[in-house]
Each structure stands twice: as structure tokens, then as C-alpha cells.
mmCIF file of C-alpha atoms in Angstrom:
data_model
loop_
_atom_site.group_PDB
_atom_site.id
_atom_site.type_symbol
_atom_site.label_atom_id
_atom_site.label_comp_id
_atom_site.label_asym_id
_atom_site.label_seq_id
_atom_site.Cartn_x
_atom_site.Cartn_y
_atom_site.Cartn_z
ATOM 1 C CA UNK A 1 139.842 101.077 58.380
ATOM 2 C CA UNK A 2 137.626 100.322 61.508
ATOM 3 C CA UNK A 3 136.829 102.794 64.013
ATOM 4 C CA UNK A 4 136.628 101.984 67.652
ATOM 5 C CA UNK A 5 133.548 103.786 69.461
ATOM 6 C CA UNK A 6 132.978 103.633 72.915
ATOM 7 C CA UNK A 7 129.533 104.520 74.941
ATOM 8 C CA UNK A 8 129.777 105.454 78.487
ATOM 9 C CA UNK A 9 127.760 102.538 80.853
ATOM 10 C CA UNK A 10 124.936 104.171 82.800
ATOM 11 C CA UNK A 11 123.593 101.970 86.034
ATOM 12 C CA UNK A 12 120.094 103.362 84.926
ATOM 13 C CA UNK A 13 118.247 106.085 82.990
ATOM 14 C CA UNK A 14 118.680 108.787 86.027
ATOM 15 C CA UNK A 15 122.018 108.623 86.058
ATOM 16 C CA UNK A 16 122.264 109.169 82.411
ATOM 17 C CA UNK A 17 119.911 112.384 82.803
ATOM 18 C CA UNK A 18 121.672 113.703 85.607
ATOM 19 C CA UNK A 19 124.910 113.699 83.432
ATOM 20 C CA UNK A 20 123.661 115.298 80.262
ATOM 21 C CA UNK A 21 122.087 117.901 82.429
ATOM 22 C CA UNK A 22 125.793 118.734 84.198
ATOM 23 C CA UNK A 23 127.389 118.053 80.942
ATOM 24 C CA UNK A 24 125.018 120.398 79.864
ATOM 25 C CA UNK A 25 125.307 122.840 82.407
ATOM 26 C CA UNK A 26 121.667 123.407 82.971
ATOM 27 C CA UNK A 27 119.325 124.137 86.297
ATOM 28 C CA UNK A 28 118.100 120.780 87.357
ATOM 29 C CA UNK A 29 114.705 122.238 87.996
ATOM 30 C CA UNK A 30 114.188 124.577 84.483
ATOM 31 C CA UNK A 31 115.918 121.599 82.498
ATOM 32 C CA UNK A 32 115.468 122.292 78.658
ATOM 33 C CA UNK A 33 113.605 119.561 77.397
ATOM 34 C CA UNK A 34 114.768 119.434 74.158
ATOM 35 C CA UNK A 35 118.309 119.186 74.790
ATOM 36 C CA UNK A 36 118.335 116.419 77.000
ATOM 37 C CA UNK A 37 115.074 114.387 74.704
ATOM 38 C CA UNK A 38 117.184 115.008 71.903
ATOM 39 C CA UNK A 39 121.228 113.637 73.692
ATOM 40 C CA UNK A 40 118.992 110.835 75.534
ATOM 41 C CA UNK A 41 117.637 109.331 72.171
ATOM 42 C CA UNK A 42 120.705 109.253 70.554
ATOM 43 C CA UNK A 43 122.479 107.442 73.689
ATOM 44 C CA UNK A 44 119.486 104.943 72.948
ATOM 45 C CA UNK A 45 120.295 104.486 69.411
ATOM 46 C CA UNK A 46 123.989 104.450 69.803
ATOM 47 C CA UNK A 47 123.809 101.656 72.265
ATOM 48 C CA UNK A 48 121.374 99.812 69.961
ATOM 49 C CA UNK A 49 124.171 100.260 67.080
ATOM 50 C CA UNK A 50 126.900 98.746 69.162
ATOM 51 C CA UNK A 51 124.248 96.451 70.747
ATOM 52 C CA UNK A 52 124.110 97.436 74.660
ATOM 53 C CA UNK A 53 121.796 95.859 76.190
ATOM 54 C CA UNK A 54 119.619 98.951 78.040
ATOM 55 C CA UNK A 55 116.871 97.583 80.839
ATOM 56 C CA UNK A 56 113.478 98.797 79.785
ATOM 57 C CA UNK A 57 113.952 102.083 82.509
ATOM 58 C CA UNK A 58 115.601 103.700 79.548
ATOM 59 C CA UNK A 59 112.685 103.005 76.770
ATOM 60 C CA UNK A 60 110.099 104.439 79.650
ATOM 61 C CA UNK A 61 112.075 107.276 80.556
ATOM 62 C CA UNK A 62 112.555 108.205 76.529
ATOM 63 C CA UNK A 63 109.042 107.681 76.384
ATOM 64 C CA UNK A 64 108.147 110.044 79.279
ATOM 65 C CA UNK A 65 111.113 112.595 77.708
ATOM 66 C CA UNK A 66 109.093 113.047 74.430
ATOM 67 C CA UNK A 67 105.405 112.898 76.225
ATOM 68 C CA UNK A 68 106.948 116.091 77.879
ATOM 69 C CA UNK A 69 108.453 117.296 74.889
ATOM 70 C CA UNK A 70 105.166 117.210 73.408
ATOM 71 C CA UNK A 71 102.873 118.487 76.188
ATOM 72 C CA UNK A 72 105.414 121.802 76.165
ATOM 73 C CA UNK A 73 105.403 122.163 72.878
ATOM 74 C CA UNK A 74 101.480 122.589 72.318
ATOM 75 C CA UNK A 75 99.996 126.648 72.132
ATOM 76 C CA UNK A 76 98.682 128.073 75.456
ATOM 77 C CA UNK A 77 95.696 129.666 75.264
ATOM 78 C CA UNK A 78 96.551 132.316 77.329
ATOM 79 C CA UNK A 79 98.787 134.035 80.117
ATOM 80 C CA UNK A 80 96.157 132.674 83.132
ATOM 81 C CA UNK A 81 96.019 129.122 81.216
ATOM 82 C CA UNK A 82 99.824 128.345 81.771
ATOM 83 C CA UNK A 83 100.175 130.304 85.460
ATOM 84 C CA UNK A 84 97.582 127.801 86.465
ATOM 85 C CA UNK A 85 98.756 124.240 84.610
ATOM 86 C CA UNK A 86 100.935 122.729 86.305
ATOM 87 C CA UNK A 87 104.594 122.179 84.814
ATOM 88 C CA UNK A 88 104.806 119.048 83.016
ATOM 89 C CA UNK A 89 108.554 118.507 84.086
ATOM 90 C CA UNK A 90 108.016 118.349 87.780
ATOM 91 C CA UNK A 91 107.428 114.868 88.461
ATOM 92 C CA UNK A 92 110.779 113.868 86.215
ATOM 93 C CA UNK A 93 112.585 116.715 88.464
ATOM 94 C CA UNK A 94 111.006 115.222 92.108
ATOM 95 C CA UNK A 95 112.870 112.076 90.861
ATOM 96 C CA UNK A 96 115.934 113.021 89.564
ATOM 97 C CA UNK A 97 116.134 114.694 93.252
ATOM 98 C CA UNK A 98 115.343 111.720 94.649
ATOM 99 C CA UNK A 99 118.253 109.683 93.186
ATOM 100 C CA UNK A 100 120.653 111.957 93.233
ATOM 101 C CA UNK A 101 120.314 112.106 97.018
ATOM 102 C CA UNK A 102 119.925 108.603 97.656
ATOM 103 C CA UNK A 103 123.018 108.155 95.585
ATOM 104 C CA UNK A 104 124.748 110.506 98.218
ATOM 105 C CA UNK A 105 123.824 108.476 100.896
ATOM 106 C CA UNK A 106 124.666 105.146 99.392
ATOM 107 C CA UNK A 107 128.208 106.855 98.501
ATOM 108 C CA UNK A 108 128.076 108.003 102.137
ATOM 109 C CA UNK A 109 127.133 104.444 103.701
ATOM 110 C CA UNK A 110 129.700 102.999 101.087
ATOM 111 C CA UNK A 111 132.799 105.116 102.422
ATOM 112 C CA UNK A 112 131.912 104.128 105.906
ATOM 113 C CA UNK A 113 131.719 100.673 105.421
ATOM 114 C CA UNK A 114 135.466 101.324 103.900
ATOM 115 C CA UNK A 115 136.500 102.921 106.711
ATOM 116 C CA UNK A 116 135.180 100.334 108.882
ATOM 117 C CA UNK A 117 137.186 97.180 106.678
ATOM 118 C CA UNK A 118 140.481 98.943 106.652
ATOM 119 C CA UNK A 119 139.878 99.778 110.594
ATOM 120 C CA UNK A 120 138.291 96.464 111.774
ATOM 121 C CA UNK A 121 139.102 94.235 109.193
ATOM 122 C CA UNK A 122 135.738 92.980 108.602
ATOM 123 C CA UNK A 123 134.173 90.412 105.755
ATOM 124 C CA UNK A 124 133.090 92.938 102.855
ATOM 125 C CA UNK A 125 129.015 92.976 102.732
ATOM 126 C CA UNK A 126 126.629 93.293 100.256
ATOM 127 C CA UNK A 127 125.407 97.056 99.641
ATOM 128 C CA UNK A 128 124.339 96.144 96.171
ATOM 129 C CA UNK A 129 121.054 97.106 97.023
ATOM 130 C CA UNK A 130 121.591 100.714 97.861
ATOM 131 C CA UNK A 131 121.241 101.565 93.936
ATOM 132 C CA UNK A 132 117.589 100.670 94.255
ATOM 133 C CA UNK A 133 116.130 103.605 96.187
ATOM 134 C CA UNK A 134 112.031 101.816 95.427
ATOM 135 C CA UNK A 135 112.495 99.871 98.498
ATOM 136 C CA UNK A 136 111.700 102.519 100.416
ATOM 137 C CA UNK A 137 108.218 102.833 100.328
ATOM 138 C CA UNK A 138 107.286 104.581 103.630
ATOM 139 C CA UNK A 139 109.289 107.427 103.325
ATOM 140 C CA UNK A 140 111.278 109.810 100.930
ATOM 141 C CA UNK A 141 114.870 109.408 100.419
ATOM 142 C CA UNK A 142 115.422 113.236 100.862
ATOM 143 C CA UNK A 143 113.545 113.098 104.561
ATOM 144 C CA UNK A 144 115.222 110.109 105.539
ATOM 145 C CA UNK A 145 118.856 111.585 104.163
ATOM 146 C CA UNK A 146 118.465 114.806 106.548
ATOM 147 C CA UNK A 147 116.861 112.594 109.449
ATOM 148 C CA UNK A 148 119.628 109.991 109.661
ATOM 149 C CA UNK A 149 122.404 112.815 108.677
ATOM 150 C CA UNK A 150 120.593 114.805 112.238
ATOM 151 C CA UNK A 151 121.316 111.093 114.040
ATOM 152 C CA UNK A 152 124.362 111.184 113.298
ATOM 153 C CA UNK A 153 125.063 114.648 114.408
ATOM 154 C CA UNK A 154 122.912 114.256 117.803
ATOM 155 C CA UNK A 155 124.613 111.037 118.909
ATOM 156 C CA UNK A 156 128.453 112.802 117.427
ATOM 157 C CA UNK A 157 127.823 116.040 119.716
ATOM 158 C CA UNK A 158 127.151 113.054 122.992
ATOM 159 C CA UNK A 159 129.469 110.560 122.232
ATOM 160 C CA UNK A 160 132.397 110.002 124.990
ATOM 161 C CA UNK A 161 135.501 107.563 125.182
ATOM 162 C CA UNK A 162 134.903 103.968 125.462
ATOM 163 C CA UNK A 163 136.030 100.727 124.326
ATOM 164 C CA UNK A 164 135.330 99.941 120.305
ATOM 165 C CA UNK A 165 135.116 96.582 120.509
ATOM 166 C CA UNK A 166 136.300 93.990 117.119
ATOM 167 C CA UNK A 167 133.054 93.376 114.975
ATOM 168 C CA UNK A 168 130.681 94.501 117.754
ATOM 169 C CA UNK A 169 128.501 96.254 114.993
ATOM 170 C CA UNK A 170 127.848 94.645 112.103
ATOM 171 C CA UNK A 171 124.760 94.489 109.582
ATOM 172 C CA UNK A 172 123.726 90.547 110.428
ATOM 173 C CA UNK A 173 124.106 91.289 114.150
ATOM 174 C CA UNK A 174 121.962 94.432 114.064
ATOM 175 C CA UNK A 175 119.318 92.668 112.005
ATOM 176 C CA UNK A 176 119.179 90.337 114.994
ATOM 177 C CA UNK A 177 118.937 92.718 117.312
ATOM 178 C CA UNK A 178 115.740 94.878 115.467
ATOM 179 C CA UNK A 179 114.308 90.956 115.266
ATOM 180 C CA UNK A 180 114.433 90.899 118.867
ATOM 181 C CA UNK A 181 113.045 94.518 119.646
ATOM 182 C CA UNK A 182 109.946 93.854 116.702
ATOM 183 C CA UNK A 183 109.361 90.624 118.947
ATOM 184 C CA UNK A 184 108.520 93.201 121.728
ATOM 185 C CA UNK A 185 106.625 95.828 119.717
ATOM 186 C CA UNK A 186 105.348 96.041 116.164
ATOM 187 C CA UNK A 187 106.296 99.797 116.173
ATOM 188 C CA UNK A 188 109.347 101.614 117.728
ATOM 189 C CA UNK A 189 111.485 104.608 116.801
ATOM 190 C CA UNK A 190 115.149 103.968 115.544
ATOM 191 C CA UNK A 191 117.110 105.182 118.179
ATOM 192 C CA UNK A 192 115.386 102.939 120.543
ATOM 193 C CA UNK A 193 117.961 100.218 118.763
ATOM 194 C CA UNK A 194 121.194 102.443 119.837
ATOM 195 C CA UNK A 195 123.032 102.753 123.156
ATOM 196 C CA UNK A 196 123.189 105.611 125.314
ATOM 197 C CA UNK A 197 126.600 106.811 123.633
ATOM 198 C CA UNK A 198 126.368 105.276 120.423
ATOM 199 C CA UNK A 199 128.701 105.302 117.847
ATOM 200 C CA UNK A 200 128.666 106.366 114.212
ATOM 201 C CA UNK A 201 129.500 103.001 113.151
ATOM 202 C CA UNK A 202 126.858 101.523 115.403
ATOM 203 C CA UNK A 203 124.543 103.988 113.881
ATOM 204 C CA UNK A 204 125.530 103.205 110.317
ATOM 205 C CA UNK A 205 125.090 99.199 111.180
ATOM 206 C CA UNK A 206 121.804 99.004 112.227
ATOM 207 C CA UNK A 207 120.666 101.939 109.263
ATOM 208 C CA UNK A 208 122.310 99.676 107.011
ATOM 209 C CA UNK A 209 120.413 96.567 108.657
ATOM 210 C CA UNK A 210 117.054 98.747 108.379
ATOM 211 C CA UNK A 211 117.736 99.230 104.640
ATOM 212 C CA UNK A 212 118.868 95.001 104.376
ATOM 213 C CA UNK A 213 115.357 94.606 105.876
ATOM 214 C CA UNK A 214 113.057 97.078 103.866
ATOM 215 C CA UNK A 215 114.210 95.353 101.006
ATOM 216 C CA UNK A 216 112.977 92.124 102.242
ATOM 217 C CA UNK A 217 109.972 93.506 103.142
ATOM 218 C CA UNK A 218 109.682 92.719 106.614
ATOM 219 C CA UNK A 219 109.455 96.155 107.740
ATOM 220 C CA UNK A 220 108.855 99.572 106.333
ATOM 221 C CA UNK A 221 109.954 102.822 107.448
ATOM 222 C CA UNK A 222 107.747 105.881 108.624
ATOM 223 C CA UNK A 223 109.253 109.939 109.182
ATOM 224 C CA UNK A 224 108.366 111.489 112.026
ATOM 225 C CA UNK A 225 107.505 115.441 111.654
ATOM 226 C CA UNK A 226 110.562 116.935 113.227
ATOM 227 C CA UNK A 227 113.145 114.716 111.220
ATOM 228 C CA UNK A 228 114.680 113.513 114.491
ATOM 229 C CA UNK A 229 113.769 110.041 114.203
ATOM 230 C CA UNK A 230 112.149 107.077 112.012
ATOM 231 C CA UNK A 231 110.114 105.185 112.616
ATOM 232 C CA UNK A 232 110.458 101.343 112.665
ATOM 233 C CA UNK A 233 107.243 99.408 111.465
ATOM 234 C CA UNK A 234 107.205 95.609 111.556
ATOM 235 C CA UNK A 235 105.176 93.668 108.216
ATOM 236 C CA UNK A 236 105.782 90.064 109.546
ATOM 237 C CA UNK A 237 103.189 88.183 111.216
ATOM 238 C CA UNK A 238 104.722 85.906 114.478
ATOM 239 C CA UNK A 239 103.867 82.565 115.448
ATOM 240 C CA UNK A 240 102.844 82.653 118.928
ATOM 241 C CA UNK A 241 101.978 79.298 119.449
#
């Protein structure tokens, strides 16, 4: 008698660590090692059995599991030694963080540009590349989450009645727009892009434009210290002539 096994589909290696560690009910920043090495392997060879194809994220992340494994299973010489080394796990938490929020945003963005289709009936976009946080390469997803999360929040508080006009805002329109303003200056903050009153789904276009653009790598995307703003910085190189 054949038995049917099935093997829940990860998009990538964080999101497979992120579930064993709520599946497993431990602190995301005191995860126990060998719990998670030791369910994250046997994902690997249970999708090799039933031959998954994994990327190679999940063979580098296994490899980094048991490096860390390893490092916290060696002897410490003393009490001093391990106050003062530093905790092997902390770069694999700072990134977990970082995915998890900038899945939260994505999810964010995503219900937005929902609400936006069923109210405005516009042609469905591609956000596919919201699952690749890497493209952001001048600033942290967790500082740009709370800065564009204070946008919202500033321009929300300001906002007054006016006319929502059909498909004013969308992302190819906004990416025209920045086009225009990086004609004028290499450097300029985000809100420069918005209008007086703008609103949220203004906002959301031309953040969603920013992110179309950083991925094309004609711009990147700088914090400034009091998380009120970004800035916009332009990579391309204009023809004068």
C-alpha cells in the first residue's frame, strides 16, 4: 500500500525558520539551536526524498545552522570568556527580523493594492518583487517600515476632502513623475514627490514606484535620522547633450 506524504512549500529558507521557531514556540532572539538545526535538516532531506527542488538559500542557511551549532557547542574557558564573545546567533536573528518585517510591509502594500482594484478597478501590477527584501541596499527594512508607516500617519492626521480622481495614482505614473523630479536634482527627500494633502494611496504609489525602481537599480534609498523621511538618491547618469 502507498502512502501519500506531503511537505509544506517554503518561498525561502527564512520563512521556513520563522515557522519552526512559532511551531516551536521559542523566543526569536534565544532560539535553541539544536531544535531548529535538527527540524531544518530533516525538511532538507524530506524534500530531497520526494524530490523538491530547494534554491541553494536552503543548503547555505543549513550550512550556517550547523557552523552555529558547532561554535555553541565548543567549552568556554571561562565566565569573562563568554560575557565578552559575542553570540554566534545574532547575525541569523538581525535577519530573520529583517524578513519578517519586510514581509509585513509587502503584506501591507499587497492589501492596499487590493483595496485599490476592488475600489478603482485598476490593471493588477506586479509586486512579485516585494519577496526580495536585498534590493534595498541603502537602508534597513525595519527603518524604512517605521519611516514610511510615520508618512502615512503624518499625511492621515492632514488629509482633507477632495476629489479621488480614476487611476490618478498608479505605480508607472509615479515612476514618471520621480524621473522627472531626478531630472531636476540627483538627491531629494520622498515627500517632495507628494501633494500638499496627499493621499494614502498616493503615498503607497509612488513607495511602491520607489521599490519598482531600487530594484532596477536606478536609485537607492538613504534614512534620514529622525525616521520622518527617505531619502531619494538617483544612480543613472543623463545625457545632456
Amino acid at each position: 500500500m502507498s502512502v501519500n506524504i506531503t511537505l509544506q512549500v517554503y518561498d525561502g529558507p527564512y520563512e521556513l525558520l520563522l515557522d519552526l521557531i512559532k511551531k516551536n514556540e521559542l523566543d526569536i532572539y534565544d532560539i535553541e539551536i539544536n531544535v531548529v538545526t535538527a527540524q531544518f535538516l530533516n525538511y532538507i532531506y524530506a524534500a530531497k526524498e520526494l524530490d523538491l527542488e530547494l534554491t541553494s538559500d536552503f543548503l547555505v542557511v543549513a550550512s550556517t545552522l550547523v557552523e552555529i551549532k558547532s561554535k555553541m557547542l565548543l567549552p568556554k574557558a571561562s565566565v569573562e570568556a563568554q560575557e565578552e564573545e559575542e553570540d554566534p546567533r545574532k547575525e541569523l536573528v538581525q535577519k530573520l527580523i529583517e524578513y519578517e518585517n519586510f514581509k509585513k510591509t509587502a503584506e501591507l502594500l499587497r492589501q492596499q493594492e487590493n483595496y485599490e482594484l476592488r475600489s478603482f478597478h485598476k490593471l493588477k501590477e506586479d509586486f512579485s518583487y516585494l519577496d526580495d527584501f536585498s534590493l534595498l541596499q541603502g537602508v534597513s527594512v525595519d527603518v524604512l517600515t517605521k519611516t514610511f508607516q510615520n508618512i502615512l500617519t503624518r499625511y492621515e492626521k492632514s488629509t482633507v476632502e477632495h476629489h479621488i480622481v480614476m487611476d490618478k495614482f498608479n505605480v508607472k505614473l509615479c515612476m514618471d513623475g520621480i524621473y522627472h523630479m531626478l531630472r531636476v536634482k540627483e538627491k531629494f527627500f520622498f515627500t517632495e514627490l507628494l501633494s500638499s494633502y496627499a493621499l494614502r494611496e498616493e503615498i503607497i504609489s509612488y513607495f511602491l514606484a520607489l521599490l519598482e525602481m531600487c530594484k532596477n537599480q536606478l536609485i537607492t534609498l538613504q534614512q534620514n535620522s529622525t525616521l520622518t523621511d527617505i531619502w531619494v538618491v538617483s544612480k543613472m547618469e543623463w545625457n545632456h547633450e
